[in-house]
Amino acid sequence: MEEITFSDEGIKNLLMKLDERKSKGPDNISAMLLKTLAPELSPALTVLFQATLHCGEIPDDWKHAKVTPIYKKGDRALAENYRPVSLTSILCKTAEHVITSQIHQHLDLHKALNNAQHGFRKYRSCETQLLLTTNDLNQSLEENGQSEVKLLHFSTAFDKVPHSLLLQKLKYYGINPTVTKWISAFLSARTQEVLVEGKSSTTTDVTPGVP
């Protein structure tokens, strides 16, 4: 994978597309501010993003999350009946967007992803996977064939990804060493706090999982 270079124009375009209603992250920098001052801020942010990538270091505010529990269903007294929504730094998410898109380009270029994978891929979704599955079942019916389906569900899968194994995978697939170092820093020393009705919990470390 080639080196990633941030550009003023690219960062400005990303800032201009921000939703002004998006909540502020732990650094208290609002989307409205970033969008309004996009032309003025983009050169400085380009330097900042390039510096964090080059050094493999990330500000602590970028690795902190404010978690708000959203009620789903069932007994309101049970924590598992809530979906956690994390508010993180908008600046960090902007840098993440550029890095993620470059990684996707590398993986697509070298056909590293299985063609049957539809999750987290451009122009693919649950709907495209469902269309293919339905087509396979219909074709089997027309040919008087037999279809067998196995359904697997990994509970809280992203919360259980071991960082060491993920970093090994990145190296295996040729992700740029500078990017791998940045991702390692992104995953390490993360913290979070929970917000409920305006009250904040104590800050705790987040050791496993992928944000």
PDB file of C-alpha atoms in Angstrom:
ATOM      1  CA  MET A   1       0.000   0.000   0.000  1.00  0.00           C
ATOM      2  CA  GLU A   2       1.293   3.464  -0.887  1.00  0.00           C
ATOM      3  CA  GLU A   3       1.770   6.306   1.574  1.00  0.00           C
ATOM      4  CA  ILE A   4      -1.360   8.310   2.420  1.00  0.00           C
ATOM      5  CA  THR A   5      -1.252  12.050   1.716  1.00  0.00           C
ATOM      6  CA  PHE A   6      -3.953  14.364   3.024  1.00  0.00           C
ATOM      7  CA  SER A   7      -4.920  17.293   0.786  1.00  0.00           C
ATOM      8  CA  ASP A   8      -6.352  20.710   1.675  1.00  0.00           C
ATOM      9  CA  GLU A   9      -9.097  20.374  -0.921  1.00  0.00           C
ATOM     10  CA  GLY A  10     -10.062  16.893   0.221  1.00  0.00           C
ATOM     11  CA  ILE A  11     -10.306  17.914   3.872  1.00  0.00           C
ATOM     12  CA  LYS A  12     -12.279  21.048   2.964  1.00  0.00           C
ATOM     13  CA  ASN A  13     -14.782  18.972   0.980  1.00  0.00           C
ATOM     14  CA  LEU A  14     -15.257  16.565   3.900  1.00  0.00           C
ATOM     15  CA  LEU A  15     -15.832  19.447   6.330  1.00  0.00           C
ATOM     16  CA  MET A  16     -18.328  21.079   3.961  1.00  0.00           C
ATOM     17  CA  LYS A  17     -20.380  17.866   3.944  1.00  0.00           C
ATOM     18  CA  LEU A  18     -20.682  17.686   7.754  1.00  0.00           C
ATOM     19  CA  ASP A  19     -24.156  17.610   9.271  1.00  0.00           C
ATOM     20  CA  GLU A  20     -24.383  20.762  11.406  1.00  0.00           C
ATOM     21  CA  ARG A  21     -26.733  18.941  13.804  1.00  0.00           C
ATOM     22  CA  LYS A  22     -24.079  16.343  14.653  1.00  0.00           C
ATOM     23  CA  SER A  23     -23.269  16.326  18.372  1.00  0.00           C
ATOM     24  CA  LYS A  24     -19.882  17.526  19.591  1.00  0.00           C
ATOM     25  CA  GLY A  25     -17.307  14.989  20.702  1.00  0.00           C
ATOM     26  CA  PRO A  26     -15.116  15.086  23.821  1.00  0.00           C
ATOM     27  CA  ASP A  27     -12.995  17.892  22.314  1.00  0.00           C
ATOM     28  CA  ASN A  28     -16.119  20.132  22.199  1.00  0.00           C
ATOM     29  CA  ILE A  29     -15.446  21.162  18.582  1.00  0.00           C
ATOM     30  CA  SER A  30     -18.789  21.432  16.796  1.00  0.00           C
ATOM     31  CA  ALA A  31     -19.636  20.357  13.269  1.00  0.00           C
ATOM     32  CA  MET A  32     -21.144  23.793  12.617  1.00  0.00           C
ATOM     33  CA  LEU A  33     -17.830  25.496  13.435  1.00  0.00           C
ATOM     34  CA  LEU A  34     -15.842  23.113  11.235  1.00  0.00           C
ATOM     35  CA  LYS A  35     -18.276  23.457   8.336  1.00  0.00           C
ATOM     36  CA  THR A  36     -18.517  27.251   8.546  1.00  0.00           C
ATOM     37  CA  LEU A  37     -14.737  27.732   8.666  1.00  0.00           C
ATOM     38  CA  ALA A  38     -13.841  24.840   6.344  1.00  0.00           C
ATOM     39  CA  PRO A  39     -11.817  26.940   3.829  1.00  0.00           C
ATOM     40  CA  GLU A  40      -9.828  28.599   6.623  1.00  0.00           C
ATOM     41  CA  LEU A  41      -9.293  25.483   8.769  1.00  0.00           C
ATOM     42  CA  SER A  42      -8.545  22.866   6.110  1.00  0.00           C
ATOM     43  CA  PRO A  43      -4.842  23.818   5.534  1.00  0.00           C
ATOM     44  CA  ALA A  44      -4.048  23.599   9.263  1.00  0.00           C
ATOM     45  CA  LEU A  45      -6.037  20.385   9.689  1.00  0.00           C
ATOM     46  CA  THR A  46      -4.239  18.840   6.714  1.00  0.00           C
ATOM     47  CA  VAL A  47      -0.912  19.480   8.462  1.00  0.00           C
ATOM     48  CA  LEU A  48      -2.312  18.112  11.741  1.00  0.00           C
ATOM     49  CA  PHE A  49      -3.668  14.914  10.162  1.00  0.00           C
ATOM     50  CA  GLN A  50      -0.449  14.317   8.232  1.00  0.00           C
ATOM     51  CA  ALA A  51       1.586  14.831  11.422  1.00  0.00           C
ATOM     52  CA  THR A  52      -0.460  12.329  13.448  1.00  0.00           C
ATOM     53  CA  LEU A  53      -0.110   9.765  10.662  1.00  0.00           C
ATOM     54  CA  HIS A  54       3.636  10.364  10.257  1.00  0.00           C
ATOM     55  CA  CYS A  55       4.330  10.171  14.003  1.00  0.00           C
ATOM     56  CA  GLY A  56       1.821   7.412  14.752  1.00  0.00           C
ATOM     57  CA  GLU A  57       0.447   9.428  17.665  1.00  0.00           C
ATOM     58  CA  ILE A  58      -3.140  10.493  18.344  1.00  0.00           C
ATOM     59  CA  PRO A  59      -4.443  13.146  20.788  1.00  0.00           C
ATOM     60  CA  ASP A  60      -6.139  11.716  23.879  1.00  0.00           C
ATOM     61  CA  ASP A  61      -9.377  13.569  23.056  1.00  0.00           C
ATOM     62  CA  TRP A  62      -9.548  11.600  19.809  1.00  0.00           C
ATOM     63  CA  LYS A  63      -9.474   8.312  21.741  1.00  0.00           C
ATOM     64  CA  HIS A  64     -12.169   9.185  24.264  1.00  0.00           C
ATOM     65  CA  ALA A  65     -15.867   8.453  23.795  1.00  0.00           C
ATOM     66  CA  LYS A  66     -18.996   9.746  25.444  1.00  0.00           C
ATOM     67  CA  VAL A  67     -21.454   6.850  25.384  1.00  0.00           C
ATOM     68  CA  THR A  68     -25.206   7.417  25.465  1.00  0.00           C
ATOM     69  CA  PRO A  69     -27.476   4.362  25.959  1.00  0.00           C
ATOM     70  CA  ILE A  70     -30.465   4.283  23.590  1.00  0.00           C
ATOM     71  CA  TYR A  71     -33.407   2.116  24.686  1.00  0.00           C
ATOM     72  CA  LYS A  72     -34.314  -0.712  22.270  1.00  0.00           C
ATOM     73  CA  LYS A  73     -36.956  -2.969  23.835  1.00  0.00           C
ATOM     74  CA  GLY A  74     -37.794  -5.087  26.873  1.00  0.00           C
ATOM     75  CA  ASP A  75     -37.068  -4.412  30.522  1.00  0.00           C
ATOM     76  CA  ARG A  76     -35.647  -0.905  30.917  1.00  0.00           C
ATOM     77  CA  ALA A  77     -33.695  -2.045  33.993  1.00  0.00           C
ATOM     78  CA  LEU A  78     -31.496  -4.411  31.941  1.00  0.00           C
ATOM     79  CA  ALA A  79     -28.389  -2.953  30.312  1.00  0.00           C
ATOM     80  CA  GLU A  80     -28.551  -5.384  27.373  1.00  0.00           C
ATOM     81  CA  ASN A  81     -31.820  -3.762  26.251  1.00  0.00           C
ATOM     82  CA  TYR A  82     -29.974  -0.567  25.355  1.00  0.00           C
ATOM     83  CA  ARG A  83     -27.852   0.236  22.311  1.00  0.00           C
ATOM     84  CA  PRO A  84     -24.747   2.293  23.087  1.00  0.00           C
ATOM     85  CA  VAL A  85     -24.100   5.305  20.848  1.00  0.00           C
ATOM     86  CA  SER A  86     -20.586   6.735  21.116  1.00  0.00           C
ATOM     87  CA  LEU A  87     -19.866  10.415  20.572  1.00  0.00           C
ATOM     88  CA  THR A  88     -16.267  10.808  19.432  1.00  0.00           C
ATOM     89  CA  SER A  89     -14.175  13.624  17.965  1.00  0.00           C
ATOM     90  CA  ILE A  90     -15.434  14.885  14.592  1.00  0.00           C
ATOM     91  CA  LEU A  91     -11.856  15.787  13.658  1.00  0.00           C
ATOM     92  CA  CYS A  92     -10.702  12.235  14.287  1.00  0.00           C
ATOM     93  CA  LYS A  93     -13.606  10.836  12.275  1.00  0.00           C
ATOM     94  CA  THR A  94     -12.571  13.086   9.387  1.00  0.00           C
ATOM     95  CA  ALA A  95      -9.046  11.650   9.445  1.00  0.00           C
ATOM     96  CA  GLU A  96     -10.501   8.140   9.822  1.00  0.00           C
ATOM     97  CA  HIS A  97     -12.602   8.662   6.687  1.00  0.00           C
ATOM     98  CA  VAL A  98      -9.544   9.410   4.539  1.00  0.00           C
ATOM     99  CA  ILE A  99      -7.507   6.519   5.945  1.00  0.00           C
ATOM    100  CA  THR A 100     -10.397   4.056   5.656  1.00  0.00           C
ATOM    101  CA  SER A 101     -11.095   4.974   2.028  1.00  0.00           C
ATOM    102  CA  GLN A 102      -7.416   4.471   1.137  1.00  0.00           C
ATOM    103  CA  ILE A 103      -7.388   1.059   2.826  1.00  0.00           C
ATOM    104  CA  HIS A 104     -10.536   0.063   0.906  1.00  0.00           C
ATOM    105  CA  GLN A 105      -8.913   1.107  -2.371  1.00  0.00           C
ATOM    106  CA  HIS A 106      -5.868  -1.030  -1.591  1.00  0.00           C
ATOM    107  CA  LEU A 107      -7.976  -4.073  -0.698  1.00  0.00           C
ATOM    108  CA  ASP A 108     -10.177  -3.658  -3.794  1.00  0.00           C
ATOM    109  CA  LEU A 109      -7.168  -3.180  -6.069  1.00  0.00           C
ATOM    110  CA  HIS A 110      -5.624  -6.454  -4.927  1.00  0.00           C
ATOM    111  CA  LYS A 111      -8.969  -8.279  -4.596  1.00  0.00           C
ATOM    112  CA  ALA A 112      -8.173  -9.114  -0.978  1.00  0.00           C
ATOM    113  CA  LEU A 113     -11.810  -9.305   0.126  1.00  0.00           C
ATOM    114  CA  ASN A 114     -14.005 -12.289  -0.624  1.00  0.00           C
ATOM    115  CA  ASN A 115     -16.593 -11.488  -3.275  1.00  0.00           C
ATOM    116  CA  ALA A 116     -19.308 -12.865  -0.995  1.00  0.00           C
ATOM    117  CA  GLN A 117     -18.646 -10.187   1.642  1.00  0.00           C
ATOM    118  CA  HIS A 118     -21.247  -7.431   1.505  1.00  0.00           C
ATOM    119  CA  GLY A 119     -20.835  -5.742   4.880  1.00  0.00           C
ATOM    120  CA  PHE A 120     -18.881  -2.461   5.100  1.00  0.00           C
ATOM    121  CA  ARG A 121     -18.220  -2.305   1.368  1.00  0.00           C
ATOM    122  CA  LYS A 122     -19.049   0.386  -1.151  1.00  0.00           C
ATOM    123  CA  TYR A 123     -22.164  -0.284  -3.254  1.00  0.00           C
ATOM    124  CA  ARG A 124     -22.934  -3.351  -1.115  1.00  0.00           C
ATOM    125  CA  SER A 125     -25.264  -3.826   1.811  1.00  0.00           C
ATOM    126  CA  CYS A 126     -27.670  -6.207   3.519  1.00  0.00           C
ATOM    127  CA  GLU A 127     -30.019  -5.588   0.595  1.00  0.00           C
ATOM    128  CA  THR A 128     -27.543  -6.680  -2.090  1.00  0.00           C
ATOM    129  CA  GLN A 129     -26.699  -9.805  -0.097  1.00  0.00           C
ATOM    130  CA  LEU A 130     -30.400 -10.582   0.333  1.00  0.00           C
ATOM    131  CA  LEU A 131     -31.018 -10.171  -3.410  1.00  0.00           C
ATOM    132  CA  LEU A 132     -28.277 -12.664  -4.254  1.00  0.00           C
ATOM    133  CA  THR A 133     -29.512 -15.125  -1.636  1.00  0.00           C
ATOM    134  CA  THR A 134     -33.100 -14.858  -2.882  1.00  0.00           C
ATOM    135  CA  ASN A 135     -31.923 -15.364  -6.452  1.00  0.00           C
ATOM    136  CA  ASP A 136     -29.999 -18.510  -5.456  1.00  0.00           C
ATOM    137  CA  LEU A 137     -33.044 -19.926  -3.657  1.00  0.00           C
ATOM    138  CA  ASN A 138     -35.351 -19.178  -6.608  1.00  0.00           C
ATOM    139  CA  GLN A 139     -32.928 -20.785  -9.037  1.00  0.00           C
ATOM    140  CA  SER A 140     -32.755 -23.863  -6.845  1.00  0.00           C
ATOM    141  CA  LEU A 141     -36.564 -24.097  -6.755  1.00  0.00           C
ATOM    142  CA  GLU A 142     -36.821 -23.820 -10.536  1.00  0.00           C
ATOM    143  CA  GLU A 143     -34.310 -26.648 -10.906  1.00  0.00           C
ATOM    144  CA  ASN A 144     -36.109 -28.778  -8.274  1.00  0.00           C
ATOM    145  CA  GLY A 145     -32.978 -28.633  -6.160  1.00  0.00           C
ATOM    146  CA  GLN A 146     -32.475 -28.704  -2.411  1.00  0.00           C
ATOM    147  CA  SER A 147     -31.327 -25.666  -0.445  1.00  0.00           C
ATOM    148  CA  GLU A 148     -29.685 -25.756   2.948  1.00  0.00           C
ATOM    149  CA  VAL A 149     -29.042 -22.571   4.905  1.00  0.00           C
ATOM    150  CA  LYS A 150     -26.875 -22.010   7.971  1.00  0.00           C
ATOM    151  CA  LEU A 151     -27.435 -18.806   9.927  1.00  0.00           C
ATOM    152  CA  LEU A 152     -24.689 -17.684  12.306  1.00  0.00           C
ATOM    153  CA  HIS A 153     -24.817 -14.721  14.666  1.00  0.00           C
ATOM    154  CA  PHE A 154     -21.769 -13.373  16.478  1.00  0.00           C
ATOM    155  CA  SER A 155     -22.962 -11.471  19.532  1.00  0.00           C
ATOM    156  CA  THR A 156     -21.132  -8.143  20.024  1.00  0.00           C
ATOM    157  CA  ALA A 157     -18.560  -9.289  17.468  1.00  0.00           C
ATOM    158  CA  PHE A 158     -16.756  -5.939  17.172  1.00  0.00           C
ATOM    159  CA  ASP A 159     -16.365  -5.750  20.957  1.00  0.00           C
ATOM    160  CA  LYS A 160     -14.307  -8.952  20.980  1.00  0.00           C
ATOM    161  CA  VAL A 161     -11.760  -8.365  18.204  1.00  0.00           C
ATOM    162  CA  PRO A 162      -8.223  -8.934  19.607  1.00  0.00           C
ATOM    163  CA  HIS A 163      -6.014  -6.000  18.621  1.00  0.00           C
ATOM    164  CA  SER A 164      -2.881  -8.090  18.131  1.00  0.00           C
ATOM    165  CA  LEU A 165      -4.628 -10.364  15.618  1.00  0.00           C
ATOM    166  CA  LEU A 166      -6.104  -7.393  13.754  1.00  0.00           C
ATOM    167  CA  LEU A 167      -2.671  -5.755  13.412  1.00  0.00           C
ATOM    168  CA  GLN A 168      -1.228  -9.046  12.128  1.00  0.00           C
ATOM    169  CA  LYS A 169      -3.977  -9.136   9.486  1.00  0.00           C
ATOM    170  CA  LEU A 170      -3.188  -5.576   8.410  1.00  0.00           C
ATOM    171  CA  LYS A 171       0.469  -6.451   7.896  1.00  0.00           C
ATOM    172  CA  TYR A 172      -0.457  -9.650   6.047  1.00  0.00           C
ATOM    173  CA  TYR A 173      -2.603  -7.726   3.558  1.00  0.00           C
ATOM    174  CA  GLY A 174       0.124  -5.184   2.861  1.00  0.00           C
ATOM    175  CA  ILE A 175      -1.330  -2.184   4.662  1.00  0.00           C
ATOM    176  CA  ASN A 176       1.265   0.590   4.813  1.00  0.00           C
ATOM    177  CA  PRO A 177       3.415   0.328   8.011  1.00  0.00           C
ATOM    178  CA  THR A 178       2.747   4.004   8.806  1.00  0.00           C
ATOM    179  CA  VAL A 179      -0.998   3.374   8.635  1.00  0.00           C
ATOM    180  CA  THR A 180      -0.668   0.218  10.734  1.00  0.00           C
ATOM    181  CA  LYS A 181       1.212   2.188  13.396  1.00  0.00           C
ATOM    182  CA  TRP A 182      -1.511   4.864  13.366  1.00  0.00           C
ATOM    183  CA  ILE A 183      -4.238   2.244  13.769  1.00  0.00           C
ATOM    184  CA  SER A 184      -2.305   0.661  16.641  1.00  0.00           C
ATOM    185  CA  ALA A 185      -2.211   4.047  18.381  1.00  0.00           C
ATOM    186  CA  PHE A 186      -5.897   4.568  17.558  1.00  0.00           C
ATOM    187  CA  LEU A 187      -6.812   1.303  19.302  1.00  0.00           C
ATOM    188  CA  SER A 188      -4.587   1.695  22.376  1.00  0.00           C
ATOM    189  CA  ALA A 189      -5.267   3.660  25.573  1.00  0.00           C
ATOM    190  CA  ARG A 190      -8.896   4.326  24.665  1.00  0.00           C
ATOM    191  CA  THR A 191     -11.294   5.575  27.335  1.00  0.00           C
ATOM    192  CA  GLN A 192     -15.013   6.159  27.673  1.00  0.00           C
ATOM    193  CA  GLU A 193     -17.648   7.573  29.983  1.00  0.00           C
ATOM    194  CA  VAL A 194     -21.395   6.999  30.025  1.00  0.00           C
ATOM    195  CA  LEU A 195     -23.871   9.887  29.934  1.00  0.00           C
ATOM    196  CA  VAL A 196     -27.357   9.405  31.378  1.00  0.00           C
ATOM    197  CA  GLU A 197     -29.797  12.301  31.862  1.00  0.00           C
ATOM    198  CA  GLY A 198     -26.988  14.856  31.891  1.00  0.00           C
ATOM    199  CA  LYS A 199     -24.902  12.941  34.437  1.00  0.00           C
ATOM    200  CA  SER A 200     -21.517  11.445  33.589  1.00  0.00           C
ATOM    201  CA  SER A 201     -19.958   8.265  34.929  1.00  0.00           C
ATOM    202  CA  THR A 202     -16.314   7.928  35.898  1.00  0.00           C
ATOM    203  CA  THR A 203     -13.941   7.405  32.984  1.00  0.00           C
ATOM    204  CA  THR A 204     -12.921   3.818  32.296  1.00  0.00           C
ATOM    205  CA  ASP A 205     -10.378   2.153  30.007  1.00  0.00           C
ATOM    206  CA  VAL A 206     -11.550   0.318  26.874  1.00  0.00           C
ATOM    207  CA  THR A 207      -9.189  -2.564  26.187  1.00  0.00           C
ATOM    208  CA  PRO A 208     -10.827  -4.942  23.630  1.00  0.00           C
ATOM    209  CA  GLY A 209     -12.849  -4.308  20.518  1.00  0.00           C
ATOM    210  CA  VAL A 210     -12.729  -2.048  17.458  1.00  0.00           C
ATOM    211  CA  PRO A 211     -14.396   1.395  17.541  1.00  0.00           C
TER     212      PRO A 211
END
